[in-house]
Amino acid sequence: MEPGPQPLILRQWKNHLPHDVVLNILVTLPVKSLIRFKCVSKLWDSSITSPNFISTHLNIVNNNNNNDDNDHAYLIQTCIEYNSPKIPITYKVFCCDRTFDSLFEFSVPSDFDLNMSLLIGSCNGLVCLTQHRRLSATSDAIYLWNPSIRKFKRLPDSCSNGKDFWFSTGFGYQSKTNDYKVVKLRGTPVVAEVYTLSSDSWRKVEISFRSKVVGAIPYSFPLFFSGALHWFAYYSEGGRKFPDPTMILSFDVNNEKFREMAIPDGDKLIKQDLFAFKGNLAFSSCGYPENDDDLQSDSQCFIWVMRDYGVHESWDKIFSIRLENVDISFYGCTEHGELLLYKKVKEESKDGEIKIHDWNESTILSNDIAIVLLDPETLHEKDLGILRYVTDILTTFKESLVSLDGATELYG
């Protein structure tokens, strides 16, 4: 039996297509194709995994993301829990395009206990996860993971590992040196530690302000925006701690300096978030007025944007949204400015008490709970359907070839 015709690209290779021409073609291809093409030859494998090729490919991906919305992706962690103890909890991580219609599943490293893991952030295809049990600080672990190339790395323990029962972790990209940093805030007064990927080590960084001791909100998710990580934080003066965020604490990953930024003035609701809205730092306040213990009011969402980054006076309230008969939580924002909201329908009992459905099998499969895309201008909603089991969403994910020195590769 005669062998079938060879693929066109291999026939061209045998016809001695110049290697620089081949590289110019390969560098424009998606990650999945490049991973397959590593098997063509040792030369292709070494070329595709070279730092120069990876950097060039990433630059092209970033440029395409700026010009082509279809390259934007989301990383979604889901949890399905049933009432029956015989059926185990199922945790999965999916990648999804901007329509939220095309999903594929990533293989999760067996080392990850997703029940105890939080998706912290994503930069250039690398995902940072932290894994901890709040009752045992000694079990803390932080991972960097590139799901596209199936490699992950557990970071060395920080200096503070085991010393505090809470911490807040952020992940950012240092553009000046093409490096990645993990920043860990712990304790009150807050102590900062920085892990640098290139040196594979931790060190303490000073937080110095002229007055007042600053504490970060425990287990919060900092936003990486404009080269800096942003946490909600509060002041602690004379032994008095302020339970609600009173400021934004930012950390520039390039110069490693902390600074204070004021949150917008005006009424605040129970749930507050920072996110990027159409290229601006944004602040949302969702839920109910703080004095509405019985949840009798309509759920609301206020959104401010900072027109001039770092300038308090430039905060501008652009949306005030009222949603009837639902409780909402805020996941993030798409690059088009649509809000990702988790909605639960409120229900009035026979005695007039307002109840909100709990997270269980019956509600997870019902129409009373949903994750929706909400256009804040038109108030048009799109129910994302399959994503009702979501526990985390990263709204800035992109596939890349970025590698990790000393990483473990997944097989199977």
Coordinates of N, CA, C and O in Angstrom, one line a residue, residues 70 101 238 310-311 335 395:
N70 N -12.2 39.2 18.5 CA -12.4 37.7 18.6 C -11.3 37.0 19.2 O -11.4 35.8 19.5
D101 N -19.8 31.3 23.7 CA -20.5 30.2 23.1 C -19.5 29.0 22.8 O -19.9 27.8 22.8
G238 N -5.1 54.2 66.0 CA -5.4 54.1 67.4 C -6.1 52.9 67.9 O -7.0 52.9 68.8
G310 N -5.1 58.0 38.6 CA -4.4 58.5 39.7 C -4.9 59.8 40.2 O -4.5 60.3 41.3
V311 N -5.8 60.5 39.5 CA -6.4 61.8 40.0 C -7.8 61.6 40.6 O -8.7 61.2 39.9
E335 N -14.4 43.4 27.4 CA -13.7 44.5 26.7 C -14.6 45.5 26.1 O -14.3 46.6 25.7
T395 N -11.1 37.6 33.2 CA -11.6 38.3 32.0 C -10.4 38.8 31.1 O -10.7 39.5 30.1

